[in-house]
GROMACS .gro file of C-alpha atoms in nm:
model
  389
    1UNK     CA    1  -1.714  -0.110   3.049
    2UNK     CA    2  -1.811   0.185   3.292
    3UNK     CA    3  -1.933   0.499   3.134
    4UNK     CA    4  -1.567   0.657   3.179
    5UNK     CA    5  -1.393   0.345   2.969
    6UNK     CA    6  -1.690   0.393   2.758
    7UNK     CA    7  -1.560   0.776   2.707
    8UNK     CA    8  -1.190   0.709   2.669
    9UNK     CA    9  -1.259   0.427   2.455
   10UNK     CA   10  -1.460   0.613   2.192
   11UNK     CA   11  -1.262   0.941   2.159
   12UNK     CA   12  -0.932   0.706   2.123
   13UNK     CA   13  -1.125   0.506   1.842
   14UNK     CA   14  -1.247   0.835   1.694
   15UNK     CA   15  -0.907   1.008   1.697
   16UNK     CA   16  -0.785   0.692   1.548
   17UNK     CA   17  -0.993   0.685   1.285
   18UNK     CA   18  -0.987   1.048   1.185
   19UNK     CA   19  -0.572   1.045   1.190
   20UNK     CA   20  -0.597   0.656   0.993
   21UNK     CA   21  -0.784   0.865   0.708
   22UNK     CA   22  -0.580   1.164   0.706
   23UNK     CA   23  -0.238   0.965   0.674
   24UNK     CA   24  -0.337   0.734   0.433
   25UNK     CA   25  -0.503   0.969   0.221
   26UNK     CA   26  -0.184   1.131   0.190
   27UNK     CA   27   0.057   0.839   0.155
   28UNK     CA   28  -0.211   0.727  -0.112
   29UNK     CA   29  -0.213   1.033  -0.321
   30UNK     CA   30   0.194   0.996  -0.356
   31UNK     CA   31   0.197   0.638  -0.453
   32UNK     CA   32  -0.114   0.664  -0.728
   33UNK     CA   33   0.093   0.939  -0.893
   34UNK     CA   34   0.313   0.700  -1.009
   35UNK     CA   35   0.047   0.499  -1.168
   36UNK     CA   36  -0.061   0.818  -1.370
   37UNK     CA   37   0.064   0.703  -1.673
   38UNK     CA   38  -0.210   0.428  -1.677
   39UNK     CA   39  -0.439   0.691  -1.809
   40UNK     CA   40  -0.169   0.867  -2.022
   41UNK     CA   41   0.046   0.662  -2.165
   42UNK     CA   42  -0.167   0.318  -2.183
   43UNK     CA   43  -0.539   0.444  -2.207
   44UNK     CA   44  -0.734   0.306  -1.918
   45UNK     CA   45  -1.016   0.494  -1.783
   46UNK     CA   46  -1.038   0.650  -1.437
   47UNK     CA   47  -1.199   0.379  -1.290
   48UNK     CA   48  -0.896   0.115  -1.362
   49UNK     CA   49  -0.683   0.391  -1.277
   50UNK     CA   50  -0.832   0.416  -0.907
   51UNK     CA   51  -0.918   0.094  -0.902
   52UNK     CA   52  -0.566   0.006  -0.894
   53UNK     CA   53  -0.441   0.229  -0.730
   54UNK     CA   54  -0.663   0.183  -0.453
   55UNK     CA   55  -0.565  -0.178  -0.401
   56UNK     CA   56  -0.258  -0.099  -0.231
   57UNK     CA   57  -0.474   0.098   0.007
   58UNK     CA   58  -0.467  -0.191   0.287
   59UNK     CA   59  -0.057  -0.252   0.308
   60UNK     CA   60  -0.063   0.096   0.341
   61UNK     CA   61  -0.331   0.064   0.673
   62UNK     CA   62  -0.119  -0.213   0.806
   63UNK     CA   63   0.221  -0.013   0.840
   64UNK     CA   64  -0.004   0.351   0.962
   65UNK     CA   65  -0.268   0.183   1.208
   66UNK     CA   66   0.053   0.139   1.497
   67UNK     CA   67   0.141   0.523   1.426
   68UNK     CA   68  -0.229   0.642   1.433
   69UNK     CA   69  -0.302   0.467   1.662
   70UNK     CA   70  -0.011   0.624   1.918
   71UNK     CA   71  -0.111   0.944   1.779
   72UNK     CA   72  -0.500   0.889   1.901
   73UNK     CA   73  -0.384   0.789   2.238
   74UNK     CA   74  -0.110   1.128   2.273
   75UNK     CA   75  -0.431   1.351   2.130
   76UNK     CA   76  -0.683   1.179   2.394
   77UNK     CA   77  -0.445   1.184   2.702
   78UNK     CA   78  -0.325   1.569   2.627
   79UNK     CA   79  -0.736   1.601   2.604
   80UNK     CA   80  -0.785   1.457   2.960
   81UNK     CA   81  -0.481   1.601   3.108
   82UNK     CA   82  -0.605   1.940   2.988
   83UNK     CA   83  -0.923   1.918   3.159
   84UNK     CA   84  -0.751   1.788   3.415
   85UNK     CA   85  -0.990   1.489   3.424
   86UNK     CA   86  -0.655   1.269   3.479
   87UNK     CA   87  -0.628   1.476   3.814
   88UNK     CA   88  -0.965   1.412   3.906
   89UNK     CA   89  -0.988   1.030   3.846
   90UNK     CA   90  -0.671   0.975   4.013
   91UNK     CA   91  -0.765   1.153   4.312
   92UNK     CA   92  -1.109   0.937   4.295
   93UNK     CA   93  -0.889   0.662   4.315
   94UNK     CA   94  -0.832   0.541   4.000
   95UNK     CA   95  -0.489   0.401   3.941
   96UNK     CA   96  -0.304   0.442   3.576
   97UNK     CA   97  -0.339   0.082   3.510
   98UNK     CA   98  -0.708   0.085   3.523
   99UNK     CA   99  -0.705   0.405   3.338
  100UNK     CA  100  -0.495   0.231   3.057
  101UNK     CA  101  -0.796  -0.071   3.081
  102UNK     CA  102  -0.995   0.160   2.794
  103UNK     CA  103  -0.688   0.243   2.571
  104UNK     CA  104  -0.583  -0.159   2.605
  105UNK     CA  105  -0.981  -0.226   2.482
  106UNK     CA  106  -0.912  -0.008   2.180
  107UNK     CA  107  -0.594  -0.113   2.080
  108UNK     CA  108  -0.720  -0.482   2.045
  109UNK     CA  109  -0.961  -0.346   1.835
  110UNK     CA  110  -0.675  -0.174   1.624
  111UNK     CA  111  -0.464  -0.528   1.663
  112UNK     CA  112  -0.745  -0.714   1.562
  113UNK     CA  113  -0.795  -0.505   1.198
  114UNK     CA  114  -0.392  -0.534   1.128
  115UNK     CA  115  -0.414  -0.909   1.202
  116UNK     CA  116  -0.723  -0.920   0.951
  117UNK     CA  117  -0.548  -0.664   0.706
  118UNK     CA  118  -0.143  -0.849   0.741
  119UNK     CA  119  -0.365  -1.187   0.693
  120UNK     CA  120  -0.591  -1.156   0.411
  121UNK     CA  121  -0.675  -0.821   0.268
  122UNK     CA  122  -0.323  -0.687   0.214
  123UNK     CA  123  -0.208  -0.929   0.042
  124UNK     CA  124  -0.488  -1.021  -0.156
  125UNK     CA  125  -0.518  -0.626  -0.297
  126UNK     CA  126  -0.161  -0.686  -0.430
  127UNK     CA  127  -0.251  -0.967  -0.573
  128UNK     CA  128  -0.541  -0.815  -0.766
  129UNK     CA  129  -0.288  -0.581  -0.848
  130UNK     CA  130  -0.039  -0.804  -0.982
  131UNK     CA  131  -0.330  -0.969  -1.200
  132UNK     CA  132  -0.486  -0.649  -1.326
  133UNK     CA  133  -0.154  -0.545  -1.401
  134UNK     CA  134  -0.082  -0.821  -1.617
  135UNK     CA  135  -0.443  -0.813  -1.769
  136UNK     CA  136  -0.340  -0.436  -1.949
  137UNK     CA  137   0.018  -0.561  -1.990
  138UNK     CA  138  -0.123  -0.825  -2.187
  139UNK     CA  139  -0.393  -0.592  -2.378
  140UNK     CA  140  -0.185  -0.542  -2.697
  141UNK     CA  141  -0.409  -0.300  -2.813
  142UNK     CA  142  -0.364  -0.047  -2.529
  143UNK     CA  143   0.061  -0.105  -2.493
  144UNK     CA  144   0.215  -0.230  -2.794
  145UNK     CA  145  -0.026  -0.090  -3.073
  146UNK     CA  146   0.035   0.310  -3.037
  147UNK     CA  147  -0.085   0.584  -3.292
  148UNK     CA  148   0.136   0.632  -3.581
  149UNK     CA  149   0.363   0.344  -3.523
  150UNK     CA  150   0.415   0.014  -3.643
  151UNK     CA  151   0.381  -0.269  -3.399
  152UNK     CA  152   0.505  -0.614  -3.466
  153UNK     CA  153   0.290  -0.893  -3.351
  154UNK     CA  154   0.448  -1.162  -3.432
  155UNK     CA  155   0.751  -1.225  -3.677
  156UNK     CA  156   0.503  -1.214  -3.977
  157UNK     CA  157   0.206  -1.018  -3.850
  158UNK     CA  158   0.233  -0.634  -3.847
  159UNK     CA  159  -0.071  -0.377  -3.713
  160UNK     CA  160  -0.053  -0.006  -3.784
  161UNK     CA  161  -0.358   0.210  -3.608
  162UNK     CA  162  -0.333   0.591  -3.717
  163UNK     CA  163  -0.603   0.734  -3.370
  164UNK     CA  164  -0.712   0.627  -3.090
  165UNK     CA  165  -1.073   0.793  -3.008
  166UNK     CA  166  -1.268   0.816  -2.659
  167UNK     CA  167  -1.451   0.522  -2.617
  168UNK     CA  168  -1.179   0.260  -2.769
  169UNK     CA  169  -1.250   0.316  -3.105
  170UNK     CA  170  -0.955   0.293  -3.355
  171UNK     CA  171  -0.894   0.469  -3.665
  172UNK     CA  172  -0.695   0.437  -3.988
  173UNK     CA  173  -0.634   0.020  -3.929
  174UNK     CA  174  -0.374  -0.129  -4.138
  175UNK     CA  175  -0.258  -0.583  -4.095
  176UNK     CA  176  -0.019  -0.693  -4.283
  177UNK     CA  177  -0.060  -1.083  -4.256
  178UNK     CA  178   0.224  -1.331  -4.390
  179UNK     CA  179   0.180  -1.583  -4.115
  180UNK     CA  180   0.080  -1.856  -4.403
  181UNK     CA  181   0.368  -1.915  -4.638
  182UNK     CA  182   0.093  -2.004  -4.914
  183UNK     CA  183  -0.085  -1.649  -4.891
  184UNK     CA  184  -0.017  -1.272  -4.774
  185UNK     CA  185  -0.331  -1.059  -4.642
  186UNK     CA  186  -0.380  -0.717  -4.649
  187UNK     CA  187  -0.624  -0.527  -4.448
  188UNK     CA  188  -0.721  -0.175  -4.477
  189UNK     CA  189  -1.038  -0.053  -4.271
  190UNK     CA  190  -1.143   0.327  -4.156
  191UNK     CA  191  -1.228   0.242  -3.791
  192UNK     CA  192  -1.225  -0.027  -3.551
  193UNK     CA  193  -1.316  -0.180  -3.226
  194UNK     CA  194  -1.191  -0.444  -2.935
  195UNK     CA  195  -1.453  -0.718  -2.847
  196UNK     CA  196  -1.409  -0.976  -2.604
  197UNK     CA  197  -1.615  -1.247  -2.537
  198UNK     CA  198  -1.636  -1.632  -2.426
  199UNK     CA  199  -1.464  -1.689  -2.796
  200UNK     CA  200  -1.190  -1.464  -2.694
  201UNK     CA  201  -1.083  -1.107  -2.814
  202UNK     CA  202  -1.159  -0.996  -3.179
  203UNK     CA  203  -1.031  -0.677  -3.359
  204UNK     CA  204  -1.386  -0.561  -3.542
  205UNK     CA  205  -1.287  -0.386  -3.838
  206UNK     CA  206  -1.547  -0.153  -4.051
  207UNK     CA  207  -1.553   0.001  -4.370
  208UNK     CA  208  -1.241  -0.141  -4.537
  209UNK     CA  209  -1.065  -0.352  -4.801
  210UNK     CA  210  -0.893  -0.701  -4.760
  211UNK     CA  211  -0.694  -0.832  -5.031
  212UNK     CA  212  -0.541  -1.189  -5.018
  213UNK     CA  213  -0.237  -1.275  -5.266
  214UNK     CA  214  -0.173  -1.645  -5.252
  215UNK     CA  215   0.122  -1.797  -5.417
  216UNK     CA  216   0.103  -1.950  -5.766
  217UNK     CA  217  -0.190  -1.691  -5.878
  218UNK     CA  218  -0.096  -1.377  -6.070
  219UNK     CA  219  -0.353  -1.123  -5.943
  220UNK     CA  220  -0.490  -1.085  -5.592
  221UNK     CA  221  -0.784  -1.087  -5.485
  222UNK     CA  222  -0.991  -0.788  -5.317
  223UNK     CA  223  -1.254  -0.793  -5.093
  224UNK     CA  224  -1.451  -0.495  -4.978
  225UNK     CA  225  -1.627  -0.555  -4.645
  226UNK     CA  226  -1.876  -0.347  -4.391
  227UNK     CA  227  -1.767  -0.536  -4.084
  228UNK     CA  228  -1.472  -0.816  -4.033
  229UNK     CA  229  -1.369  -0.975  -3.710
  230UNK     CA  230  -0.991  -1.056  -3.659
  231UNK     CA  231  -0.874  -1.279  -3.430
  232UNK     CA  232  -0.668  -1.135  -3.171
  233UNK     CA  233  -0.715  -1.391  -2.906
  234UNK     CA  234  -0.334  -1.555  -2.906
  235UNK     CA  235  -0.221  -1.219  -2.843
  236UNK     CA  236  -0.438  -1.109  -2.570
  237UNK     CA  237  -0.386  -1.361  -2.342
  238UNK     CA  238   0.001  -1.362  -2.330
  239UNK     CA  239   0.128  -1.288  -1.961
  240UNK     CA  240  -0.225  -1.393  -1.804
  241UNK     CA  241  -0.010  -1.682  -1.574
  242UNK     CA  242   0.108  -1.437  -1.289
  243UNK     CA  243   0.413  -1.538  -1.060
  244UNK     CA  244   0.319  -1.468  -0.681
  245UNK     CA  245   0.571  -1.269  -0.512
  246UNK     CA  246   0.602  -1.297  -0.128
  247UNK     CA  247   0.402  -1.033  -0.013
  248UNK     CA  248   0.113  -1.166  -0.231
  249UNK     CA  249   0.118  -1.482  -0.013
  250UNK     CA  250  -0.161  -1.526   0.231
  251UNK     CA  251  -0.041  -1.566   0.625
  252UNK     CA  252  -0.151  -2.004   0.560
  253UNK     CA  253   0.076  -1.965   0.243
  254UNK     CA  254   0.371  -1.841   0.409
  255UNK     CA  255   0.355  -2.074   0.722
  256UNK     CA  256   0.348  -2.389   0.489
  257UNK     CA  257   0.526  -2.296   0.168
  258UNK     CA  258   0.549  -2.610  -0.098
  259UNK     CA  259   0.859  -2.733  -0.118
  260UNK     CA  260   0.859  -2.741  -0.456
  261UNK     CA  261   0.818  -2.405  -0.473
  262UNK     CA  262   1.072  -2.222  -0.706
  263UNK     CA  263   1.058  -1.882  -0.522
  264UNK     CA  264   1.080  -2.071  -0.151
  265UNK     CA  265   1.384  -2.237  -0.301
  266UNK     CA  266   1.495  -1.962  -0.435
  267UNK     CA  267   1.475  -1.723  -0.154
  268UNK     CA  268   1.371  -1.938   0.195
  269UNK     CA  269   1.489  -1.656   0.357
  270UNK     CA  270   1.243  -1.362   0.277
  271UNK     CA  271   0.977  -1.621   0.318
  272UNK     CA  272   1.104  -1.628   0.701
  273UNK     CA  273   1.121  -1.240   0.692
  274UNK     CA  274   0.751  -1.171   0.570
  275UNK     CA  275   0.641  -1.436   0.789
  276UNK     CA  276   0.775  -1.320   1.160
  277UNK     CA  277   0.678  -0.965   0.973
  278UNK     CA  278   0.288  -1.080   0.977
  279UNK     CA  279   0.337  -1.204   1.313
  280UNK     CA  280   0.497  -0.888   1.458
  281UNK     CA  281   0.207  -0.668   1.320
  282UNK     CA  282  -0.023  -0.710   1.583
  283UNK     CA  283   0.215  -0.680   1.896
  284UNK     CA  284   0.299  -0.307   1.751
  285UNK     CA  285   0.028  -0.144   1.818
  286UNK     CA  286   0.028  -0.286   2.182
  287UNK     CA  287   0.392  -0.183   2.245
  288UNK     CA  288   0.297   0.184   2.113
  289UNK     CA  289   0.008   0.273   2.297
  290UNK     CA  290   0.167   0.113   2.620
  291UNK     CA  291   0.471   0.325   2.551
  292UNK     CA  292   0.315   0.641   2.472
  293UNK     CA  293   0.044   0.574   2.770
  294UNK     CA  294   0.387   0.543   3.038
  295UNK     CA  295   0.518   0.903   2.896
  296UNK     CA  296   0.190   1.097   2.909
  297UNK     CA  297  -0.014   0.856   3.142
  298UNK     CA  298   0.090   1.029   3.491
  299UNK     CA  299  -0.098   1.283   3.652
  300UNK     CA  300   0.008   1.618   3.605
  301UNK     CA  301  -0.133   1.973   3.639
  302UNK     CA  302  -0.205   2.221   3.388
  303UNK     CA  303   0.111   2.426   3.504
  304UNK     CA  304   0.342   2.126   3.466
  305UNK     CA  305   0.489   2.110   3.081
  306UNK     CA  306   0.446   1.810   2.923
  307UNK     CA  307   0.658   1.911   2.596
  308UNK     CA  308   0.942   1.656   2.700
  309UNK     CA  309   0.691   1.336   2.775
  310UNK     CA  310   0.533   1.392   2.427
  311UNK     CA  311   0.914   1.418   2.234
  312UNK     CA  312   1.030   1.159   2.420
  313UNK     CA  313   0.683   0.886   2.393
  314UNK     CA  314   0.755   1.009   1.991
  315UNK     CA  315   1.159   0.930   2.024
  316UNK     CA  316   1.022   0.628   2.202
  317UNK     CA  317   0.816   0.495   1.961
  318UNK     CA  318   1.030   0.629   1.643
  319UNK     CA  319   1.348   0.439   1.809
  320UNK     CA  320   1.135   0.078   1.814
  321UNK     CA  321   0.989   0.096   1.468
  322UNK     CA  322   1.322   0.131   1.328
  323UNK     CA  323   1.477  -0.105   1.541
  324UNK     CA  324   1.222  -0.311   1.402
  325UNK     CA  325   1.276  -0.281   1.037
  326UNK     CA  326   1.682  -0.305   1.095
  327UNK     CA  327   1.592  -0.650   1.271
  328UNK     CA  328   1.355  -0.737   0.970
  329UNK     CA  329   1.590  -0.714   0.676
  330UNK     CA  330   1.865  -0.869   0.885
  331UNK     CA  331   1.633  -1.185   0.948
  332UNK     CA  332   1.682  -1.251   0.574
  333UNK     CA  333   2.028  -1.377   0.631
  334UNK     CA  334   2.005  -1.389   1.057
  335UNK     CA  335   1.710  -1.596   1.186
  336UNK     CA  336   1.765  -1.514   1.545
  337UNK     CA  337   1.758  -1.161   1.452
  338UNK     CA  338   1.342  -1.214   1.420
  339UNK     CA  339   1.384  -1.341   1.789
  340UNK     CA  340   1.528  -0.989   1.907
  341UNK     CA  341   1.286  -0.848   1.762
  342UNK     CA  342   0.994  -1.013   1.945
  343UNK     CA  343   1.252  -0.978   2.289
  344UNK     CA  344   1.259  -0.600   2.176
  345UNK     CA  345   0.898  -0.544   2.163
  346UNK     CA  346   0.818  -0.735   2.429
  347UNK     CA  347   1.088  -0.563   2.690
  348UNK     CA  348   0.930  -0.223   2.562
  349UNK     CA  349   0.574  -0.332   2.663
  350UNK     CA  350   0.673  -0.511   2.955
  351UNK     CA  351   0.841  -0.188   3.089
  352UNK     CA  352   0.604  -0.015   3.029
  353UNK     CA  353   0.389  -0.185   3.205
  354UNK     CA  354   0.554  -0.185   3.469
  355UNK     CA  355   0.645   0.175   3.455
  356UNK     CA  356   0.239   0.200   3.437
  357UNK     CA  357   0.150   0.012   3.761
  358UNK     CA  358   0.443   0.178   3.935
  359UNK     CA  359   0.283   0.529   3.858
  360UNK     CA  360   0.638   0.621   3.781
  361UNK     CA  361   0.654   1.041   3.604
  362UNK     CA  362   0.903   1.031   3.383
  363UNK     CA  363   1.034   1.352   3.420
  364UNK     CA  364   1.375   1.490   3.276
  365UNK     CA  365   1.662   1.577   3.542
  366UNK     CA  366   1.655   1.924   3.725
  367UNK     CA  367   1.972   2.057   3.552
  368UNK     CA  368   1.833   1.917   3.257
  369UNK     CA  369   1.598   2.128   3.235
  370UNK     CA  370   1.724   2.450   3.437
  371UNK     CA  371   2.011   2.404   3.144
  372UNK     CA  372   1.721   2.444   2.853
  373UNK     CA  373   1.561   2.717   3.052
  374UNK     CA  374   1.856   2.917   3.075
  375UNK     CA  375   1.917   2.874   2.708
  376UNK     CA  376   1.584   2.978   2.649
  377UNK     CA  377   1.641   3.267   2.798
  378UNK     CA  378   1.956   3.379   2.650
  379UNK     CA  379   1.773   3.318   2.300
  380UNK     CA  380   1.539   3.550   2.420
  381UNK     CA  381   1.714   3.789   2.479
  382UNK     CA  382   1.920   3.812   2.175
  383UNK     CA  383   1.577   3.855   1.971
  384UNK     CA  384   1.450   4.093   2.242
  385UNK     CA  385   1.365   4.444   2.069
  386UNK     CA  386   1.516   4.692   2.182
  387UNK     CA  387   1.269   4.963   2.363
  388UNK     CA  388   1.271   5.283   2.161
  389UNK     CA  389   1.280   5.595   2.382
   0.00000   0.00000   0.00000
């Protein structure tokens, strides 16, 4: 690349970048709100909390890398154009399609990370997610044992807590345990902690009282203990087996589902969907800078308006993404409806393209726009103060 590919190609990266950030920041914030209740209502720290939350971080780069990336391209063309550098290399003699060569080298670079991101790392975040999910769905301590209530285990096993402290630690403990028909247990201990280990998960109790009455004997008998370990393990590894769902497939998993599969039989058709989807991902970001670059590509002076190439490259690009996701969920049920979709993206870069190497303006009709600026004028006027004497 030539020190003026070298130029475009950074700023456009750089834009990209910054805007990438800023979105997903935002879209991120609204979707870990609803996890809030992880630290509220279940008691996980912060650092579960994010870490979750910050799984879903690249499906969420996958879907906003096409619209940053148009967004980088608008911001570096209305950059040139204002400096009128577009003027100047196109009176050098630099066509538009070799000025696009620069954008085309950075939007590979953005194809290549949603290939790598639709692949691999999006769908192996949500299924991290899924996992961790079921981990502290399965923790009966932090969902099904809550302060002041009594939870039931199992039909004869029944666990009372009073507090739950900083830390983990557990106060007031009561287990009522008649899951031998020969004997009934009785624990009562002051404070308590979870421990897991290769053994499995224990409830450490301290400070309390255990009293066993067995059937046939008159009296119980009482036991007064510092520190007793009870087994929680059967309980804490309930829901550990997790049930991929379709977006949790990697690409290799989708193109050669098992047969056997009970979700592919179940649903062969949103397997089809999420597959042409993963396909797709890469050819959007092509189709958006190639559309946006035919709208605000052109030469134009400083005097010349370019309100109507950016609202219609945005109308442009707005118009195929939806097209897009209409054609997705109808490929469910339609198959050929994923072929329209590849015809529509490929007819939108083609003409552009073309629309590129033909150095075609798009401009808006005359009376187009003589209508709009009489109408602007009219609004003026109405607003117009009226001059005081």
């Amino acid at each position: 690349m030539g020190s003026i590919d070298k130029y475009i190609f950074r700023t456009t990266l750089a834009s990209f970048a910054l805007v990438l950030v800023s979105l997903t920041g935002v879209i991120w914030i609204t979707q870990a709100l609803r996890g809030i209740d992880l630290m509220t209502s279940q008691g996980q720290t912060i650092l579960t909390f994010l870490g979750i939350t910050g799984l879903v971080i690249p499906s969420l780069l996958g879907v906003i890398a096409p619209i940053a990336l148009m967004i980088a391209v608008s911001h570096t063309l209305n950059k040139l154009a204002t400096d009128s550098e577009i003027i100047v290399m196109n009176a050098a003699g630099m066509s538009p399609i070799r000025l696009f060569v620069p954008f085309a080298y950075a939007t590979c670079v953005v194809a290549l990370l949603v290939t790598i991101l639709a692949s691999y790392v999006a769908p192996d975040g949500l299924r991290r997610i899924k996992q961790w999910d079921a981990e502290i769905t399965a923790d009966v301590l932090t969902n099904i044992l809550q302060p002041g209530r009594f939870a039931q285990l199992d039909q004869n096993l029944t666990i009372r807590i009073g507090e739950r402290q900083p830390g983990g630690e557990l106060k007031s403990i009561l287990i009522d345990d008649r899951r031998d028909p020969k004997e009934r247990i009785t624990i009562i201990a002051e404070k308590g902690t979870v421990v897991k280990n290769a053994d499995g998960s224990f409830l450490v109790l301290e400070d309390g009282n255990l009293e066993r009455f067995e059937i046939g004997k008159r009296e119980p008998a009482m036991v007064a203990f510092a520190r007793y370990a009870f087994d929680m393990s059967k309980f804490s590894n309930q829901g550990r087996d997790v049930t991929l769902g379709i977006r949790e497939r990697y690409l290799w998993e989708l193109m050669a589902p098992s047969e056997n599969d009970p979700i592919y039989k179940q649903i062969p058709g949103q397997f089809r969907q999420e597959l042409h989807d993963r396909f797709l991902a890469p050819i959007y970001p092509f189709a958006f800078a190639a559309l946006t670059f035919a709208f605000l590509g052109a030469p134009r002076t400083t005097r010349q308006s370019r309100n109507f190439s950016f609202g219609s490259a945005i109308l442009a690009v707005f118009g195929v993404r939806m097209a897009g996701f209409a054609c997705s969920v109808m490929t469910v049920k339609t198959p050929i409806a994923a072929l329209i979709q590849y015809l529509m993206l490929l007819g939108a870069l083609g003409l552009s393209i073309w629309v590129i190497v033909g150095g075609v303006v798009i401009e808006p009709p005359a009376r187009l726009m003589e209508a709009i600026n009489r109408s602007n004028a009219r609004i003026a006027r109405l607003f117009r103060r009226p001059v005081t004497a």
